């Protein structure tokens, strides 16, 4: 089944219209002038999302290089690309991941209204809720101390062993919501196959009070199972008896046979379906570490925040639809301005892993060059997403954003209310002043006359000129609560969906991850015997492997 009636986005009439508009209007568009001409521009181009609990998030798109005409043309592009049809198919559980013949149904994981959401004629609501209730029971036992280790002591440390989405999501969310954590109960994450990651994590932990969550859908992921087996060995050095594994290991997996072989009681196995992609799995059993860390009620609120954004995405007209607007702006810059990157800078230390999480979401989803019609694209697709928390980022790469030669569309994120309002909220006000100032400075810049008026002369003048007109989207939340974070993640998920729909690519497979894995298995066998030189591979790879063998002895 095909979900589009076109192959290349560049063939769509609206695409061609936008190409012409860029040459006549977009290329010369000046945001500052647009504000001067339209006193209502901020009201017109900013949207407020109201969450299920009444809290709000303001998305200010007004500093972007668009006007009414450009926005209307972008919305027309979304219509011609069948964004709404593909969205509706996703929410109906249809198999829009055509290359893997799978539904894309992470939205069903946050269906807290328990409405009917079917895949292959089967309602997922009951199954999803059953897993959540199991997570609730388990997490509450850990948090209350009623679950004890093999010596009768309560669990103090939880170690999540996973990789990719089984790591990035829980890491980011537990950091972002650390203010909701239980004192004395710590979470740790191991993902890298580099032994240092596991060794440093275990260094200060006690086998008697440590619980491991092994996060692997198939329980065969090479990096995860290798780390899990090393963790088991570390545990048994103290515990001795294999029977004790059942009290200190749980599995986030669907492979009961492998889980049982490992020594984990299958009662402590938390499953999820193949319609849950790894980069969307934090909403599933993969989020168990989050539920333990912040409590199930807060985890449930996290799901409900995403569910509320889903409702907005499915019910709001395209021209008012917040993630649709975000996705359209991304396409506008990527495909017509030639912007290759996208900056996300949270003005919030708790969100310091948010850009890393979005990197997988965006680049694994849309780093594709073949359309759903099996043609190679003749246009750019996925942007290179990067970011760090501000104000730190201002002292590292913001120089390039302000005065470099590249157009770097940027998202700035801030909460009005801090979880830590120290010094009579002085820190938050300083942080906010930077949030507002950076976006304003990127828009207005500083011309030669202003620089000279400030006293600069001669050759110094051009060095102090800022071109301005650099696009930003400001996202202002009341507070980063579990519900707000859920909505923010869902916003970026759906923004990424809109990009992929317009580019007519499958945003839900990841074949590009496979080739390196296959070759690594071959080379792994060749590394087993240091005394035997390899004679295969290209000259460079062969030379590197043989040098490694010599030095590793």
Coordinates of C-alpha atoms in Angstrom, one line a residue:
X1 CA 0.0 0.0 0.0
X2 CA 1.3 3.4 -0.9
X3 CA 0.5 6.4 1.2
X4 CA 1.4 9.1 -1.4
X5 CA 0.3 9.9 -4.9
X6 CA 3.7 11.4 -5.8
X7 CA 7.3 10.3 -5.6
X8 CA 9.4 13.5 -5.5
X9 CA 8.3 16.5 -3.5
X10 CA 10.0 18.7 -6.0
X11 CA 7.3 17.7 -8.6
X12 CA 4.5 19.1 -6.5
X13 CA 3.0 22.4 -7.7
X14 CA 3.3 24.0 -4.3
X15 CA 7.0 23.2 -4.3
X16 CA 7.5 25.0 -7.6
X17 CA 5.5 27.9 -6.3
X18 CA 7.8 28.1 -3.2
X19 CA 10.9 28.0 -5.4
X20 CA 9.6 31.1 -7.3
X21 CA 8.6 32.8 -4.0
X22 CA 12.0 32.2 -2.5
X23 CA 13.6 34.0 -5.5
X24 CA 11.2 37.0 -5.4
X25 CA 10.5 37.3 -1.7
X26 CA 12.1 34.8 0.6
X27 CA 15.7 35.4 -0.3
X28 CA 15.2 39.1 0.5
X29 CA 12.8 38.7 3.4
X30 CA 13.6 40.9 6.4
X31 CA 12.0 40.0 9.7
X32 CA 12.6 43.4 11.3
X33 CA 10.8 45.1 8.4
X34 CA 7.9 42.6 8.7
X35 CA 7.4 43.6 12.3
X36 CA 7.5 47.2 11.4
X37 CA 4.8 46.7 8.8
X38 CA 2.5 44.4 10.9
X39 CA 1.8 45.4 14.5
X40 CA 0.0 42.1 15.0
X41 CA 2.8 39.9 13.7
X42 CA 3.6 38.4 17.1
X43 CA 0.0 37.5 17.8
X44 CA -0.5 36.1 14.3
X45 CA 2.6 33.9 14.3
X46 CA 2.7 32.7 17.9
X47 CA 0.6 29.8 19.1
X48 CA -0.2 28.7 22.6
X49 CA -0.7 25.0 23.4
X50 CA -2.8 24.2 26.4
X51 CA -2.0 20.9 28.1
X52 CA -4.5 18.5 29.6
X53 CA -3.8 20.0 33.1
X54 CA -4.3 23.6 31.9
X55 CA -0.6 24.5 31.8
X56 CA 0.6 26.3 28.7
X57 CA 3.5 26.4 26.3
X58 CA 4.0 29.3 23.9
X59 CA 5.5 28.7 20.5
X60 CA 6.7 32.0 19.0
X61 CA 7.3 31.5 15.3
X62 CA 7.1 35.3 14.6
X63 CA 10.9 35.7 14.2
X64 CA 11.0 33.3 11.2
X65 CA 11.4 34.4 7.6
X66 CA 7.8 34.0 6.6
X67 CA 4.7 36.1 6.0
X68 CA 1.1 35.3 5.3
X69 CA 1.7 34.4 1.7
X70 CA 4.7 32.2 2.3
X71 CA 2.9 30.4 5.2
X72 CA -0.1 29.8 3.0
X73 CA 2.1 28.3 0.3
X74 CA 3.8 26.1 2.8
X75 CA 0.4 24.9 4.1
X76 CA -0.5 24.2 0.5
X77 CA 2.6 22.1 0.2
X78 CA 1.6 20.0 3.3
X79 CA -1.8 19.5 1.7
X80 CA -0.4 18.3 -1.6
X81 CA 2.1 16.0 0.2
X82 CA -0.9 14.4 2.0
X83 CA 0.4 15.2 5.5
X84 CA -3.0 14.9 6.9
X85 CA -3.7 11.6 5.2
X86 CA -0.5 10.0 6.3
X87 CA -1.0 11.4 9.9
X88 CA -4.5 9.9 10.0
X89 CA -3.1 6.5 8.7
X90 CA -0.5 6.5 11.5
X91 CA -3.1 7.2 14.1
X92 CA -5.3 4.4 12.7
X93 CA -2.5 1.9 13.1
X94 CA -2.0 1.4 9.4
X95 CA 1.4 0.0 8.3
X96 CA 3.0 3.3 7.1
X97 CA 6.5 1.8 7.7
X98 CA 6.2 0.1 4.3
X99 CA 9.8 -1.2 4.0
X100 CA 9.4 -3.2 7.3
X101 CA 5.6 -3.8 6.9
X102 CA 4.9 -2.3 10.3
X103 CA 2.5 0.1 11.9
X104 CA 4.0 3.2 13.6
X105 CA 2.0 3.3 16.8
X106 CA 4.0 4.9 19.6
X107 CA 1.1 7.3 19.9
X108 CA -0.9 4.3 21.2
X109 CA 1.5 4.0 24.2
X110 CA 0.2 7.3 25.6
X111 CA -3.5 6.6 25.0
X112 CA -4.5 7.2 28.6
X113 CA -8.1 7.9 27.5
X114 CA -8.1 4.2 26.6
X115 CA -9.9 4.8 23.4
X116 CA -9.9 2.1 20.8
X117 CA -6.7 2.1 18.8
X118 CA -6.3 -0.9 16.6
X119 CA -3.4 -2.7 14.8
X120 CA -4.4 -5.6 12.6
X121 CA -7.9 -5.5 14.0
X122 CA -6.7 -5.8 17.6
X123 CA -7.3 -3.1 20.1
X124 CA -4.0 -2.0 21.7
X125 CA -5.5 -0.1 24.6
X126 CA -5.9 -3.0 27.0
X127 CA -2.5 -4.5 26.2
X128 CA -0.7 -1.2 26.7
X129 CA -2.5 -0.5 29.9
X130 CA -1.7 -3.9 31.3
X131 CA 2.0 -3.2 30.8
X132 CA 1.7 0.2 32.4
X133 CA -0.1 -1.3 35.4
X134 CA 2.7 -3.9 35.7
X135 CA 5.2 -1.0 35.6
X136 CA 3.2 0.8 38.2
X137 CA 3.3 -2.2 40.6
X138 CA 7.0 -2.9 40.0
X139 CA 8.1 0.8 40.3
X140 CA 6.1 1.3 43.5
X141 CA 7.7 -1.8 45.1
X142 CA 11.1 -0.5 44.3
X143 CA 10.4 3.1 45.5
X144 CA 8.7 1.9 48.7
X145 CA 11.5 -0.4 49.6
X146 CA 9.2 -3.5 49.7
X147 CA 11.3 -5.0 46.9
X148 CA 14.5 -6.1 48.5
X149 CA 17.7 -7.6 47.2
X150 CA 19.2 -10.9 48.0
X151 CA 20.4 -9.8 51.5
X152 CA 17.1 -8.1 52.4
X153 CA 18.2 -4.5 51.7
X154 CA 16.2 -2.1 49.7
X155 CA 17.3 -1.0 46.2
X156 CA 19.2 2.2 46.1
X157 CA 20.6 2.2 42.5
X158 CA 19.0 1.2 39.2
X159 CA 21.2 0.6 36.2
X160 CA 19.5 0.7 32.8
X161 CA 21.6 -1.2 30.2
X162 CA 20.5 -0.4 26.6
X163 CA 21.6 1.5 23.5
X164 CA 20.0 3.9 21.0
X165 CA 16.4 4.6 21.9
X166 CA 16.6 2.2 24.8
X167 CA 19.1 4.5 26.4
X168 CA 18.7 8.1 25.0
X169 CA 15.1 8.4 25.9
X170 CA 15.3 7.3 29.6
X171 CA 18.6 9.2 30.1
X172 CA 17.1 12.4 28.8
X173 CA 13.8 12.2 30.6
X174 CA 15.3 11.2 34.0
X175 CA 17.7 14.2 33.7
X176 CA 14.9 16.5 32.6
X177 CA 12.6 15.5 35.5
X178 CA 15.3 15.1 38.1
X179 CA 13.4 17.6 40.3
X180 CA 10.7 14.9 40.7
X181 CA 13.0 12.1 41.8
X182 CA 13.0 10.3 45.2
X183 CA 16.1 11.1 47.4
X184 CA 18.3 8.1 47.9
X185 CA 17.1 6.3 44.8
X186 CA 19.6 6.8 41.9
X187 CA 19.5 5.8 38.2
X188 CA 22.4 5.1 36.0
X189 CA 22.7 4.3 32.3
X190 CA 25.1 2.1 30.4
X191 CA 25.1 2.1 26.6
X192 CA 28.6 2.2 25.2
X193 CA 30.3 -1.1 24.5
X194 CA 33.5 0.6 25.7
X195 CA 34.1 -1.2 28.9
X196 CA 34.9 2.1 30.6
X197 CA 31.2 3.0 30.6
X198 CA 30.2 -0.1 32.6
X199 CA 33.3 -0.1 34.8
X200 CA 32.9 3.6 35.9
X201 CA 29.2 3.1 36.5
X202 CA 29.7 0.0 38.7
X203 CA 32.7 1.4 40.6
X204 CA 30.7 2.9 43.5
X205 CA 27.7 0.6 43.5
X206 CA 26.9 -2.2 45.9
X207 CA 25.6 -5.6 44.5
X208 CA 23.2 -5.9 47.4
X209 CA 21.3 -2.8 46.6
X210 CA 21.6 -2.6 42.8
X211 CA 18.9 -3.4 40.3
X212 CA 19.6 -3.8 36.6
X213 CA 17.1 -3.2 33.8
X214 CA 18.2 -4.9 30.6
X215 CA 16.6 -3.0 27.7
X216 CA 16.5 -4.9 24.5
X217 CA 13.4 -5.9 22.6
X218 CA 15.0 -9.0 21.1
X219 CA 17.4 -9.6 24.0
X220 CA 20.0 -10.1 21.3
X221 CA 21.4 -6.6 20.7
X222 CA 25.1 -7.2 20.7
X223 CA 26.2 -4.2 22.8
X224 CA 23.4 -4.5 25.3
X225 CA 23.8 -8.3 25.9
X226 CA 27.6 -8.0 26.2
X227 CA 27.2 -5.2 28.8
X228 CA 24.4 -7.2 30.5
X229 CA 26.6 -10.4 30.8
X230 CA 29.5 -8.3 32.2
X231 CA 27.1 -6.8 34.7
X232 CA 25.8 -10.2 35.7
X233 CA 29.4 -11.4 36.2
X234 CA 30.1 -8.4 38.5
X235 CA 26.9 -9.1 40.4
X236 CA 27.7 -12.8 41.0
X237 CA 31.2 -12.0 42.2
X238 CA 29.4 -11.0 45.4
X239 CA 26.0 -12.7 45.3
X240 CA 27.5 -16.1 44.2
X241 CA 24.1 -17.9 43.7
X242 CA 22.5 -17.6 40.2
X243 CA 19.1 -17.7 41.9
X244 CA 19.7 -14.2 43.2
X245 CA 19.7 -12.8 39.7
X246 CA 15.9 -12.8 39.8
X247 CA 15.9 -10.2 42.6
X248 CA 18.4 -7.9 40.8
X249 CA 17.6 -8.0 37.1
X250 CA 14.5 -7.2 35.1
X251 CA 14.1 -7.3 31.3
X252 CA 12.5 -4.7 29.0
X253 CA 12.1 -7.2 26.2
X254 CA 9.7 -9.5 24.3
X255 CA 12.0 -12.6 24.1
X256 CA 10.9 -14.7 27.0
X257 CA 13.3 -17.6 26.1
X258 CA 16.4 -15.5 26.1
X259 CA 15.3 -13.6 29.2
X260 CA 14.8 -16.8 31.1
X261 CA 18.2 -18.2 29.9
X262 CA 19.8 -15.1 31.3
X263 CA 18.3 -15.9 34.7
X264 CA 15.7 -13.3 34.9
X265 CA 12.3 -14.3 36.2
X266 CA 9.9 -13.7 33.3
X267 CA 7.4 -12.2 35.8
X268 CA 9.8 -9.3 35.7
X269 CA 9.8 -9.0 32.0
X270 CA 8.1 -5.9 30.5
X271 CA 7.2 -6.2 26.8
X272 CA 6.3 -3.9 23.9
X273 CA 5.2 -4.6 20.3
X274 CA 7.1 -4.3 17.0
X275 CA 5.1 -1.2 16.2
X276 CA 7.2 0.7 18.7
X277 CA 10.3 2.1 17.0
X278 CA 13.4 2.3 19.2
X279 CA 13.6 6.1 19.1
X280 CA 10.0 6.3 20.2
X281 CA 10.2 3.7 23.0
X282 CA 10.6 5.9 26.1
X283 CA 6.7 5.9 26.2
X284 CA 6.8 2.1 26.5
X285 CA 8.3 -0.4 29.0
X286 CA 11.6 1.2 28.1
X287 CA 10.5 4.0 30.3
X288 CA 10.5 1.8 33.4
X289 CA 13.7 3.5 34.8
X290 CA 11.8 6.8 34.5
X291 CA 8.8 5.5 36.3
X292 CA 11.0 4.2 39.1
X293 CA 12.9 7.4 39.3
X294 CA 10.1 10.0 39.3
X295 CA 7.2 7.8 40.4
X296 CA 4.5 6.2 38.3
X297 CA 2.0 9.1 38.7
X298 CA 4.5 11.5 37.2
X299 CA 5.3 9.0 34.4
X300 CA 1.6 8.8 33.7
X301 CA 1.4 12.6 33.6
X302 CA 4.3 12.5 31.1
X303 CA 2.3 10.2 28.9
X304 CA -0.8 12.4 29.2
X305 CA 1.1 15.5 28.2
X306 CA 2.2 13.8 25.0
X307 CA -1.4 12.5 24.5
X308 CA -2.7 16.1 24.7
X309 CA -0.2 17.2 22.0
X310 CA -1.3 14.3 19.9
X311 CA -4.9 15.5 20.2
X312 CA -3.8 19.0 19.0
X313 CA -1.9 17.5 16.1
X314 CA -4.8 15.4 14.9
X315 CA -7.6 17.9 15.4
X316 CA -6.1 21.3 14.6
X317 CA -6.2 22.8 11.0
X318 CA -2.8 22.8 9.3
X319 CA -2.4 26.6 9.4
X320 CA -2.8 26.6 13.2
X321 CA -1.2 23.3 13.9
X322 CA 1.9 23.8 16.0
X323 CA 4.1 20.8 15.0
X324 CA 2.9 21.2 11.4
X325 CA 4.2 24.8 11.4
X326 CA 7.5 23.7 12.9
X327 CA 7.9 21.0 10.3
X328 CA 7.0 23.4 7.4
X329 CA 9.5 26.0 8.6
X330 CA 12.2 23.3 8.7
X331 CA 11.4 22.4 5.1
X332 CA 11.4 26.1 4.1
X333 CA 14.9 26.6 5.4
X334 CA 16.3 23.2 4.4
X335 CA 15.1 23.1 0.9
X336 CA 14.8 26.7 -0.2
X337 CA 17.4 28.6 1.9
X338 CA 19.9 25.7 1.7
X339 CA 20.2 25.5 5.5
X340 CA 21.8 22.2 6.5
X341 CA 21.6 22.4 10.2
X342 CA 19.1 23.0 13.0
X343 CA 20.1 24.2 16.5
X344 CA 18.1 23.4 19.6
X345 CA 19.3 25.3 22.6
X346 CA 17.4 24.7 25.9
X347 CA 17.9 27.4 28.5
X348 CA 17.5 24.8 31.2
X349 CA 20.2 22.7 32.7
X350 CA 17.8 19.8 33.4
X351 CA 17.3 19.6 29.6
X352 CA 21.0 19.2 28.9
X353 CA 20.4 15.8 27.1
X354 CA 17.4 17.0 25.1
X355 CA 19.4 17.9 22.0
X356 CA 21.1 14.5 22.0
X357 CA 17.7 12.8 22.2
X358 CA 16.4 14.9 19.3
X359 CA 19.4 14.0 17.3
X360 CA 18.4 10.4 17.1
X361 CA 14.7 11.3 16.6
X362 CA 15.5 13.7 13.7
X363 CA 18.5 12.2 12.0
X364 CA 17.7 8.5 12.3
X365 CA 14.1 9.3 11.1
X366 CA 14.9 11.6 8.1
X367 CA 18.4 10.8 7.2
X368 CA 17.2 9.1 4.0
X369 CA 17.7 9.7 0.3
X370 CA 15.1 7.4 -1.2
X371 CA 11.4 8.2 -1.4
X372 CA 8.4 6.0 -0.7
X373 CA 8.2 5.7 -4.5
X374 CA 11.7 4.1 -4.5
X375 CA 13.3 7.0 -6.2
X376 CA 16.4 8.9 -5.1
X377 CA 15.6 12.4 -4.1
X378 CA 16.8 15.4 -6.0
X379 CA 16.5 17.6 -2.9
X380 CA 18.0 17.7 0.6
X381 CA 16.2 15.7 3.3
X382 CA 17.2 15.4 7.0
X383 CA 18.9 18.4 8.7
X384 CA 21.9 18.0 11.0
X385 CA 20.5 18.7 14.4
X386 CA 22.8 19.8 17.2
X387 CA 22.6 21.7 20.4
X388 CA 23.7 22.3 24.0
X389 CA 22.1 24.0 27.0
X390 CA 22.5 27.8 27.1
X391 CA 24.0 29.9 28.5
X392 CA 27.0 27.5 28.1
X393 CA 26.4 27.3 24.4
X394 CA 26.7 31.1 24.0
X395 CA 30.3 30.8 25.0
X396 CA 31.1 28.0 22.6
X397 CA 29.3 28.0 19.2
X398 CA 27.0 30.9 19.2
X399 CA 29.6 33.0 17.5
X400 CA 29.0 30.9 14.4
X401 CA 25.2 31.3 14.7
X402 CA 25.5 35.1 14.9
X403 CA 28.3 36.0 12.5
X404 CA 29.1 32.8 10.5
X405 CA 28.4 32.3 6.8
X406 CA 25.7 29.6 7.3
X407 CA 21.9 30.0 8.0
X408 CA 21.2 28.1 11.2
X409 CA 17.6 28.1 12.1
X410 CA 17.4 27.8 15.9
X411 CA 14.9 26.8 18.6
X412 CA 15.3 28.3 22.1
X413 CA 13.5 26.7 25.0
X414 CA 12.9 28.2 28.4
X415 CA 10.6 27.6 31.4
X416 CA 9.2 30.7 33.1
X417 CA 9.3 29.0 36.5
X418 CA 12.5 27.3 37.7
X419 CA 12.5 24.2 39.9
X420 CA 15.4 25.9 41.8
X421 CA 14.6 29.6 42.3
X422 CA 17.7 30.4 44.3
X423 CA 18.8 33.9 45.2
X424 CA 15.2 35.2 45.0
X425 CA 15.0 33.8 41.4
X426 CA 18.0 35.9 40.3
X427 CA 19.5 33.0 38.3
X428 CA 16.3 32.3 36.4
X429 CA 15.9 36.0 35.5
X430 CA 19.5 36.2 34.3
X431 CA 18.8 33.0 32.2
X432 CA 15.6 34.5 30.8
X433 CA 17.4 37.7 29.9
X434 CA 19.8 35.7 27.8
X435 CA 16.9 33.7 26.2
X436 CA 15.1 36.9 25.1
X437 CA 18.3 38.8 24.1
X438 CA 19.8 36.0 22.0
X439 CA 16.7 35.7 19.8
X440 CA 16.3 39.4 19.5
X441 CA 20.0 39.9 18.7
X442 CA 19.8 37.2 16.0
X443 CA 16.9 39.0 14.4
X444 CA 17.9 42.7 14.6
X445 CA 21.7 42.4 14.3
X446 CA 23.8 45.6 14.4
X447 CA 24.6 47.7 11.3
X448 CA 27.7 49.7 10.5
X449 CA 26.1 53.0 11.7
X450 CA 25.4 51.5 15.1
X451 CA 28.9 50.1 15.4
X452 CA 30.4 53.5 14.6
X453 CA 28.0 55.3 17.0
X454 CA 29.4 53.0 19.7
X455 CA 32.9 54.3 19.0
X456 CA 34.4 51.7 16.6
X457 CA 36.6 53.0 13.8
X458 CA 38.6 51.8 10.8
X459 CA 39.1 48.1 10.2
X460 CA 37.4 47.2 13.5
X461 CA 33.9 48.2 12.2
X462 CA 33.1 45.2 9.9
X463 CA 34.2 42.8 12.7
X464 CA 31.5 44.2 15.0
X465 CA 28.7 44.2 12.4
X466 CA 25.9 41.6 12.8
X467 CA 23.8 40.9 9.8
X468 CA 20.8 39.9 11.9
X469 CA 17.7 38.3 10.1
X470 CA 18.7 34.9 11.5
X471 CA 15.6 32.8 12.2
X472 CA 14.6 31.6 15.6
X473 CA 11.6 29.9 17.2
X474 CA 11.2 30.6 20.9
X475 CA 9.4 28.0 23.0
X476 CA 8.3 29.3 26.4
X477 CA 6.8 26.8 28.9
X478 CA 5.3 27.8 32.3
X479 CA 7.3 25.1 33.9
X480 CA 9.1 21.9 32.8
X481 CA 6.7 19.4 34.4
X482 CA 6.3 15.8 33.3
X483 CA 3.3 16.9 31.3
X484 CA 5.1 19.7 29.7
X485 CA 8.1 17.5 28.8
X486 CA 5.8 14.9 27.3
X487 CA 4.2 17.6 25.1
X488 CA 7.6 19.0 24.0
X489 CA 8.8 15.6 22.9
X490 CA 5.6 14.9 21.0
X491 CA 5.9 18.3 19.3
X492 CA 9.3 17.3 17.9
X493 CA 8.1 13.8 17.0
X494 CA 5.3 15.2 14.9
X495 CA 7.5 18.0 13.5
X496 CA 9.9 15.3 12.3
X497 CA 6.9 13.3 10.9
X498 CA 5.8 16.4 8.9
X499 CA 9.2 16.8 7.4
X500 CA 9.3 13.2 6.3
X501 CA 5.8 13.3 4.9
X502 CA 6.6 16.3 2.7
X503 CA 9.9 14.8 1.6
X504 CA 8.0 11.6 0.9
X505 CA 10.5 9.4 2.7
X506 CA 9.8 6.6 5.3
X507 CA 10.8 8.2 8.6
X508 CA 10.4 5.0 10.5
X509 CA 13.0 2.5 9.2
X510 CA 16.8 2.8 9.8
X511 CA 18.5 0.6 7.2
X512 CA 21.5 2.9 7.4
X513 CA 22.3 1.5 10.8
X514 CA 22.7 -2.0 9.5
X515 CA 25.8 -2.1 7.3
X516 CA 28.2 -1.1 10.0
X517 CA 26.7 -3.8 12.3
X518 CA 27.1 -6.5 9.7
X519 CA 30.8 -5.6 9.0
X520 CA 31.5 -5.3 12.8
X521 CA 30.4 -8.9 13.3
X522 CA 32.9 -10.1 10.6
X523 CA 35.7 -8.0 12.0
X524 CA 34.9 -9.1 15.5
X525 CA 35.7 -12.7 14.7
X526 CA 38.9 -11.6 13.0
X527 CA 40.0 -9.9 16.2
X528 CA 39.7 -13.0 18.3
X529 CA 43.3 -14.2 17.5
X530 CA 45.9 -11.4 17.9
X531 CA 48.6 -13.6 16.4
X532 CA 46.9 -14.0 13.0
X533 CA 47.1 -11.1 10.6
X534 CA 44.1 -10.3 8.4
X535 CA 44.5 -10.3 4.7
X536 CA 41.0 -9.2 3.7
X537 CA 39.4 -5.8 3.5
X538 CA 40.7 -2.6 1.8
X539 CA 44.3 -1.6 2.5
X540 CA 43.4 1.0 5.1
X541 CA 41.1 -1.2 7.1
X542 CA 43.5 -4.1 6.9
X543 CA 46.4 -2.0 8.0
X544 CA 44.5 -0.6 11.0
X545 CA 43.3 -4.0 12.1
X546 CA 46.7 -5.5 12.0
X547 CA 48.3 -2.5 13.9
X548 CA 45.5 -2.8 16.5
X549 CA 46.3 -6.5 17.0
X550 CA 50.0 -5.8 17.4
X551 CA 49.4 -3.1 20.0
X552 CA 46.6 -4.9 21.9
X553 CA 48.8 -7.8 22.9

